[in-house]
Short mmCIF file of C-alpha atoms and ligand atoms in Angstrom, two decimals:
data_model
loop_
_atom_site.label_atom_id
_atom_site.label_comp_id
_atom_site.label_asym_id
_atom_site.label_seq_id
_atom_site.Cartn_x
_atom_site.Cartn_y
_atom_site.Cartn_z
CA MET A 1 108.91 93.61 126.40
CA HIS A 2 106.28 94.13 129.12
CA LYS A 3 107.11 97.81 129.30
CA ILE A 4 106.75 98.25 125.53
CA VAL A 5 103.43 96.44 125.46
CA ALA A 6 102.19 98.51 128.42
CA GLN A 7 103.19 101.75 126.66
CA LEU A 8 101.45 100.72 123.45
CA LEU A 9 98.33 99.71 125.34
CA LYS A 10 98.20 103.25 126.72
CA GLY A 11 98.59 104.60 123.17
CA GLU A 12 102.02 106.00 123.98
CA PHE A 13 104.93 105.86 121.57
CA PRO A 14 107.17 103.21 123.10
CA GLU A 15 110.81 103.41 123.91
CA LYS A 16 112.62 102.79 120.60
CA GLU A 17 115.10 100.05 121.47
CA GLY A 18 112.35 97.96 123.05
CA LEU A 19 110.06 98.52 120.07
CA LYS A 20 112.83 97.43 117.75
CA GLU A 21 113.26 94.24 119.73
CA LEU A 22 109.53 93.55 119.66
CA LEU A 23 109.42 94.13 115.89
CA SER A 24 112.27 91.68 115.45
CA PHE A 25 110.10 88.87 116.90
CA PRO A 26 107.00 89.00 114.70
CA THR A 27 105.54 85.83 116.20
CA HIS A 28 106.15 86.74 119.86
CA PRO A 29 103.05 86.09 122.04
CA ALA A 30 102.98 89.80 122.97
CA TRP A 31 101.57 90.46 119.49
CA GLU A 32 98.39 88.59 120.39
CA VAL A 33 97.87 90.95 123.33
CA LEU A 34 98.47 93.95 121.08
CA LYS A 35 96.11 92.66 118.40
CA GLN A 36 93.36 92.13 120.94
CA ALA A 37 93.90 95.63 122.32
CA ALA A 38 93.85 97.07 118.80
CA ARG A 39 90.50 95.37 118.13
CA HIS A 40 89.18 96.79 121.38
CA VAL A 41 90.25 100.34 120.49
CA ARG A 42 88.83 99.99 116.99
CA LYS A 43 85.49 98.86 118.44
CA ARG A 44 85.35 101.92 120.68
CA TYR A 45 85.10 104.19 117.61
CA TYR A 46 83.74 101.96 114.89
CA GLY A 47 82.06 98.96 116.54
CA THR A 48 82.26 96.03 114.17
CA ASP A 49 81.54 98.13 111.07
CA VAL A 50 83.73 97.74 108.02
CA TYR A 51 83.69 100.62 105.53
CA ILE A 52 83.94 99.88 101.85
CA ARG A 53 85.63 102.13 99.31
CA GLY A 54 85.03 101.57 95.61
CA LEU A 55 88.41 101.61 93.94
CA ILE A 56 88.49 102.87 90.36
CA GLU A 57 91.93 102.41 88.81
CA PHE A 58 91.37 104.95 86.07
CA THR A 59 94.81 105.17 84.43
CA ASN A 60 97.96 103.07 84.54
CA ILE A 61 99.99 105.59 82.56
CA CYS A 62 102.73 107.05 84.74
CA LYS A 63 105.62 109.44 84.22
CA ASN A 64 107.47 108.12 87.27
CA ASP A 65 109.87 105.24 87.45
CA CYS A 66 109.58 103.97 91.05
CA TYR A 67 111.76 100.87 91.24
CA TYR A 68 109.10 98.74 92.96
CA CYS A 69 106.07 99.52 90.83
CA GLY A 70 104.72 97.45 87.95
CA ILE A 71 103.25 100.48 86.15
CA ARG A 72 106.53 102.45 86.21
CA LYS A 73 107.22 104.24 82.97
CA SER A 74 110.13 101.97 81.96
CA ASN A 75 107.99 98.85 82.03
CA GLN A 76 107.47 98.43 78.33
CA LYS A 77 105.43 95.28 78.91
CA ALA A 78 102.65 97.07 80.80
CA GLU A 79 99.58 97.46 78.59
CA ARG A 80 98.59 101.04 79.13
CA TYR A 81 95.01 102.31 79.44
CA ARG A 82 93.06 105.32 80.57
CA LEU A 83 89.34 105.31 81.42
CA THR A 84 87.06 107.88 79.83
CA LEU A 85 84.80 110.01 81.99
CA LYS A 86 81.89 107.93 80.76
CA GLN A 87 83.60 104.72 81.91
CA VAL A 88 84.41 106.20 85.33
CA LEU A 89 80.82 107.38 85.76
CA SER A 90 79.60 103.94 84.84
CA CYS A 91 81.84 102.42 87.56
CA CYS A 92 80.35 104.89 90.05
CA LYS A 93 76.82 104.01 88.96
CA THR A 94 77.42 100.31 89.55
CA GLY A 95 79.11 101.08 92.84
CA TYR A 96 76.37 103.37 94.10
CA ARG A 97 73.73 100.73 93.41
CA LEU A 98 75.76 98.24 95.41
CA GLY A 99 75.97 100.58 98.39
CA PHE A 100 79.35 102.24 97.92
CA ARG A 101 79.40 105.80 99.27
CA THR A 102 83.10 106.46 98.66
CA PHE A 103 84.76 106.37 95.27
CA VAL A 104 88.54 106.25 95.11
CA LEU A 105 90.09 107.39 91.86
CA GLN A 106 93.59 105.96 91.77
CA GLY A 107 96.11 106.12 88.99
CA GLY A 108 99.61 106.73 87.81
CA GLU A 109 100.91 110.27 87.33
CA ASP A 110 99.41 110.60 83.88
CA GLY A 111 100.12 113.93 82.14
CA TYR A 112 96.81 113.68 80.28
CA PHE A 113 95.07 114.55 83.53
CA THR A 114 95.68 118.27 83.66
CA ASP A 115 93.86 120.09 86.44
CA GLU A 116 91.10 120.90 84.01
CA LYS A 117 90.54 117.26 82.97
CA LEU A 118 90.77 115.80 86.45
CA CYS A 119 88.55 118.50 87.93
CA LEU A 120 85.98 117.65 85.28
CA TYR A 121 85.98 113.99 86.40
CA VAL A 122 85.66 115.03 90.05
CA ALA A 123 82.96 117.62 89.39
CA GLN A 124 80.87 115.20 87.34
CA ILE A 125 80.99 112.57 90.10
CA ARG A 126 80.22 115.24 92.72
CA LYS A 127 77.20 116.45 90.71
CA ARG A 128 75.73 112.97 90.39
CA TYR A 129 76.58 111.69 93.86
CA PRO A 130 76.38 114.58 96.32
CA ASP A 131 76.15 112.17 99.25
CA CYS A 132 79.38 110.32 98.42
CA ALA A 133 82.98 110.96 99.38
CA ILE A 134 85.47 111.31 96.53
CA THR A 135 89.00 110.17 97.28
CA LEU A 136 91.89 110.86 94.94
CA SER A 137 95.17 108.98 94.76
CA VAL A 138 97.05 110.41 91.82
CA GLY A 139 100.43 111.24 93.28
CA GLU A 140 102.36 114.48 93.56
CA ARG A 141 100.86 117.69 92.18
CA SER A 142 101.20 121.37 92.99
CA ARG A 143 99.37 122.97 95.89
CA GLU A 144 97.27 124.96 93.41
CA SER A 145 96.28 121.75 91.68
CA TYR A 146 95.26 120.10 94.97
CA GLN A 147 93.23 123.21 95.85
CA LYS A 148 91.40 123.08 92.50
CA LEU A 149 90.59 119.39 92.98
CA PHE A 150 89.30 120.10 96.49
CA ASP A 151 87.17 122.96 95.18
CA ALA A 152 85.81 120.68 92.45
CA GLY A 153 84.47 118.37 95.15
CA ALA A 154 87.17 115.88 96.21
CA ASN A 155 87.26 115.23 99.97
CA ARG A 156 90.07 112.81 100.63
CA TYR A 157 93.55 112.17 99.23
CA LEU A 158 95.78 109.14 99.58
CA LEU A 159 99.50 109.71 99.12
CA ARG A 160 101.69 107.14 100.79
CA HIS A 161 104.91 108.70 102.05
CA GLU A 162 106.50 105.27 101.20
CA THR A 163 109.27 105.68 103.82
CA ALA A 164 110.06 108.49 106.23
CA ASN A 165 113.80 108.07 105.76
CA SER A 166 115.26 110.06 102.86
CA GLY A 167 118.18 107.63 102.36
CA HIS A 168 115.74 104.74 102.09
CA TYR A 169 113.47 106.82 99.84
CA ALA A 170 116.42 107.31 97.46
CA LYS A 171 116.89 103.54 97.23
CA LEU A 172 113.28 103.05 96.15
CA HIS A 173 113.01 105.93 93.69
CA PRO A 174 115.06 107.58 90.95
CA SER A 175 116.69 110.91 91.80
CA GLU A 176 113.89 113.05 90.30
CA LEU A 177 111.71 111.97 93.21
CA ALA A 178 112.50 113.21 96.69
CA LEU A 179 110.98 112.56 100.08
CA LYS A 180 111.00 116.28 100.85
CA HIS A 181 108.62 116.99 97.99
CA ARG A 182 106.33 114.12 98.91
CA MET A 183 106.16 115.43 102.48
CA GLN A 184 105.43 118.94 101.17
CA CYS A 185 102.52 117.50 99.17
CA LEU A 186 101.16 115.76 102.27
CA SER A 187 101.36 118.94 104.26
CA ASP A 188 99.65 120.94 101.48
CA LEU A 189 96.85 118.40 101.25
CA LYS A 190 96.21 118.55 104.97
CA GLN A 191 96.26 122.35 105.07
CA ILE A 192 93.80 122.56 102.18
CA GLY A 193 91.37 120.45 104.20
CA PHE A 194 91.55 117.01 102.60
CA GLN A 195 91.16 114.01 104.87
CA THR A 196 94.68 112.87 104.15
CA GLY A 197 96.19 109.41 104.00
CA CYS A 198 99.84 108.47 104.08
CA GLY A 199 101.48 105.07 104.46
CA PHE A 200 104.20 102.71 103.36
CA MET A 201 105.01 99.25 102.09
CA VAL A 202 106.02 96.68 104.67
CA GLY A 203 109.19 94.81 103.76
CA SER A 204 110.17 97.08 100.89
CA PRO A 205 113.74 96.49 99.69
CA PHE A 206 116.42 97.92 102.03
CA GLN A 207 113.86 98.66 104.75
CA THR A 208 115.28 98.29 108.26
CA LEU A 209 113.47 98.07 111.58
CA ASP A 210 114.78 101.55 112.32
CA ASN A 211 113.09 102.75 109.12
CA LEU A 212 109.79 101.25 110.29
CA ILE A 213 110.14 103.03 113.61
CA GLU A 214 110.73 106.29 111.73
CA ASP A 215 107.57 105.59 109.74
CA LEU A 216 105.59 105.12 112.94
CA GLU A 217 107.06 108.31 114.40
CA PHE A 218 106.09 110.19 111.28
CA LEU A 219 102.51 108.89 111.49
CA VAL A 220 102.19 110.10 115.07
CA GLN A 221 103.61 113.48 114.18
CA PHE A 222 101.54 113.94 111.00
CA GLN A 223 98.25 112.63 112.45
CA PRO A 224 96.74 111.47 109.14
CA GLU A 225 93.06 110.61 108.92
CA MET A 226 93.93 107.49 106.89
CA VAL A 227 96.92 105.17 106.78
CA GLY A 228 97.52 102.70 103.96
CA ILE A 229 100.05 99.96 104.59
CA GLY A 230 100.52 96.70 102.75
CA PRO A 231 103.31 94.25 102.08
CA PHE A 232 105.76 95.01 99.29
CA ILE A 233 105.26 92.37 96.59
CA PRO A 234 107.77 92.07 93.73
CA HIS A 235 106.77 92.61 90.13
CA CYS A 236 108.70 90.56 87.56
CA ASP A 237 109.34 93.49 85.20
CA THR A 238 110.85 95.90 87.71
CA PRO A 239 114.37 96.29 89.13
CA PHE A 240 113.10 94.68 92.35
CA ALA A 241 111.85 91.53 90.62
CA ASP A 242 114.00 89.23 92.75
CA GLU A 243 113.47 90.93 96.09
CA PRO A 244 111.48 89.05 98.74
CA ALA A 245 107.93 90.12 99.56
CA GLY A 246 106.96 91.66 102.89
CA THR A 247 105.32 89.26 105.32
CA LEU A 248 101.80 88.79 106.55
CA GLU A 249 102.89 88.76 110.22
CA MET A 250 104.85 91.99 110.02
CA THR A 251 102.05 93.79 108.17
CA VAL A 252 99.37 92.63 110.58
CA ASN A 253 101.54 93.51 113.60
CA LEU A 254 102.11 97.00 112.25
CA LEU A 255 98.37 97.44 111.66
CA SER A 256 97.83 96.76 115.37
CA ILE A 257 100.49 99.23 116.44
CA ILE A 258 99.06 101.89 114.12
CA ARG A 259 95.56 101.36 115.54
CA LEU A 260 96.92 101.75 119.08
CA LEU A 261 98.91 104.87 118.24
CA LEU A 262 96.16 106.48 116.11
CA PRO A 263 92.92 105.14 117.61
CA LYS A 264 90.49 106.86 115.21
CA VAL A 265 92.45 106.35 112.00
CA LEU A 266 90.75 104.90 108.92
CA LEU A 267 92.90 101.87 108.26
CA PRO A 268 92.40 99.58 105.27
CA ALA A 269 93.16 95.89 105.11
CA THR A 270 94.70 96.30 101.66
CA THR A 271 94.55 94.34 98.43
CA ALA A 272 98.27 93.56 98.79
CA LEU A 273 97.55 91.94 102.16
CA GLY A 274 94.80 89.88 100.54
CA THR A 275 97.27 88.93 97.82
CA ILE A 276 100.00 87.46 100.03
CA ASP A 277 97.50 85.41 102.03
CA PRO A 278 94.01 84.25 101.08
CA ASN A 279 92.78 85.38 104.52
CA GLY A 280 94.97 88.47 104.63
CA ARG A 281 92.14 90.99 104.68
CA GLU A 282 90.30 89.15 107.46
CA LEU A 283 93.51 89.00 109.50
CA GLY A 284 93.99 92.71 108.87
CA ILE A 285 90.51 93.48 110.19
CA LEU A 286 91.18 91.28 113.22
CA ALA A 287 94.33 93.32 113.87
CA GLY A 288 92.44 96.63 114.00
CA ALA A 289 91.82 97.62 110.35
CA ASN A 290 88.36 98.97 109.53
CA VAL A 291 88.29 99.59 105.77
CA VAL A 292 88.38 97.42 102.64
CA MET A 293 88.68 98.68 99.10
CA PRO A 294 86.99 96.42 96.55
CA ASN A 295 87.72 97.02 92.90
CA LEU A 296 85.08 98.79 90.82
CA SER A 297 87.26 99.13 87.71
CA PRO A 298 85.94 97.54 84.51
CA ILE A 299 86.95 93.86 84.43
CA ALA A 300 88.75 94.36 81.09
CA VAL A 301 91.36 96.70 82.63
CA ARG A 302 91.85 95.11 86.04
CA LYS A 303 94.68 92.84 84.95
CA LYS A 304 96.46 95.84 83.45
CA TYR A 305 96.71 97.75 86.72
CA LEU A 306 99.37 95.36 87.87
CA LEU A 307 101.48 96.99 90.55
CA TYR A 308 102.89 93.62 91.66
CA ASN A 309 102.69 89.96 90.70
CA ASN A 310 99.55 87.90 91.39
CA LYS A 311 97.49 90.91 92.48
CA ILE A 312 94.08 89.55 93.49
CA SER A 313 91.63 90.13 90.75
CA THR A 314 88.95 87.51 90.61
CA GLY A 315 87.52 88.68 87.30
CA ALA A 316 84.18 88.61 89.08
CA GLU A 317 81.62 91.39 88.70
CA ALA A 318 81.70 94.01 91.45
CA ALA A 319 78.44 92.64 92.90
CA GLU A 320 79.85 89.13 93.20
CA SER A 321 83.10 90.29 94.81
CA LEU A 322 81.18 92.43 97.27
CA ALA A 323 78.94 89.53 98.22
CA ASP A 324 82.04 87.41 98.84
CA LEU A 325 83.63 90.15 100.93
CA LYS A 326 80.46 90.61 103.00
CA GLN A 327 80.45 86.91 103.79
CA ARG A 328 84.12 86.96 104.71
CA MET A 329 83.54 89.84 107.13
CA GLU A 330 80.45 88.22 108.66
CA ARG A 331 82.36 85.00 109.26
CA ILE A 332 84.76 86.88 111.53
CA GLY A 333 82.03 88.85 113.32
CA TYR A 334 82.14 92.12 111.38
CA GLN A 335 79.76 93.68 108.87
CA VAL A 336 80.20 95.75 105.74
CA VAL A 337 78.21 98.99 106.04
CA THR A 338 76.85 101.48 103.54
CA SER A 339 78.06 104.83 104.75
CA ARG A 340 80.65 107.38 103.78
CA GLY A 341 82.76 106.40 106.77
CA ASP A 342 84.36 109.77 107.43
CA TYR A 343 86.99 110.37 110.06
CA PRO A 344 85.13 110.90 113.34
CA LYS A 345 85.16 114.52 114.53
CA GLU A 346 84.90 113.77 118.25
N1 SAM B 1 100.61 107.29 91.61
C1 SAM B 1 99.98 107.44 92.87
C2 SAM B 1 101.01 107.59 93.97
O1 SAM B 1 102.18 107.57 93.71
O2 SAM B 1 100.60 107.78 95.12
C3 SAM B 1 99.00 106.33 93.22
C4 SAM B 1 99.24 104.99 92.60
S1 SAM B 1 100.57 104.08 93.32
C5 SAM B 1 100.66 102.74 92.19
C6 SAM B 1 99.80 103.42 94.79
C7 SAM B 1 100.66 102.68 95.77
O3 SAM B 1 100.95 101.37 95.30
C8 SAM B 1 102.03 103.23 96.05
O4 SAM B 1 101.93 104.28 96.98
C9 SAM B 1 102.81 102.02 96.57
O5 SAM B 1 102.98 102.06 97.97
C10 SAM B 1 101.95 100.84 96.11
N2 SAM B 1 102.76 99.88 95.35
C11 SAM B 1 103.38 100.09 94.18
N3 SAM B 1 104.11 99.01 93.82
C12 SAM B 1 103.95 98.10 94.80
C13 SAM B 1 104.47 96.79 95.03
N4 SAM B 1 105.31 96.23 94.18
N5 SAM B 1 104.07 96.13 96.14
C14 SAM B 1 103.21 96.70 96.99
N6 SAM B 1 102.70 97.94 96.84
C15 SAM B 1 103.07 98.63 95.76
#
């Protein structure tokens, strides 16, 4: 165990068998050492700053049928919605006033959003908020489409790879979806010049420790600017309704490892982490995360973007939630900052 910890502290990818053993003891005292080291590395690049990203969940209509996801097309119980450009711009306006300098447009793979329509949304935000970053998270599209979105003014793209093992990928998705295509999308995004984010769910059904090690290897090889990980949480109207959720410990431990392996990465303490534990986001920050993504979507639609059961959604106005989040961060010695929070160049 000592050897593995020493390798991780140097930022080296550890010897696999040892790493597997360490991962199999999520409450081992070595994790405290790793968490502390992860905090230290995070402070080297980001001090105690926490970047905020305003999340706008602008459509829950999706053509895909991912087995884990509450907004999959087969879920007849999901109440579908799509935000108009006017509604999205109103979310941005509220967010900008509150100090958000990144807007994240996330949604299902909704055929309504042709390149033309989505580029219009991006271009209108870009025109009004030239000093803000625009992040998209709208799934798999063609390289040409990604290029058009980039040219329209989007800067960042989040596309979790979900799992780096194609056999595991096939257990989480129907056969129309393939890991190879997802990886192609990630590579296209990076080549086009997007700050690119990948990531995976922790504790997704059928996930093994070997799979997690493959995920970590992929991260090191791909060198993303952002990594989104959060626990898998079941949704009652999906094929995985009865599967157990991922754990807080495992997620937090993996955040630390990711910070040590990718020191400069932008790493959110995700909503899913805040959902499985009331202090999940704080514990994520204390494990090396440096980003939080409060919800800027209109209150009326928040409960409809239900990827998993009990997703935190206080029903509070964005201003109130942000004030709460600021306090939470201050209590643990960190502060929310108003800045774009780009990936550091040096
Ligand atoms: N459609 C886009 C895509 O595929 O990237 C973006 C939206 S998708 C709903 C965003 C992420 O939610 C997925 O990448 C997945 O990892 C996560 N997610 C979906 N269902 C989940 C669940 N039951 N528990 C935890 N995370 C989930």
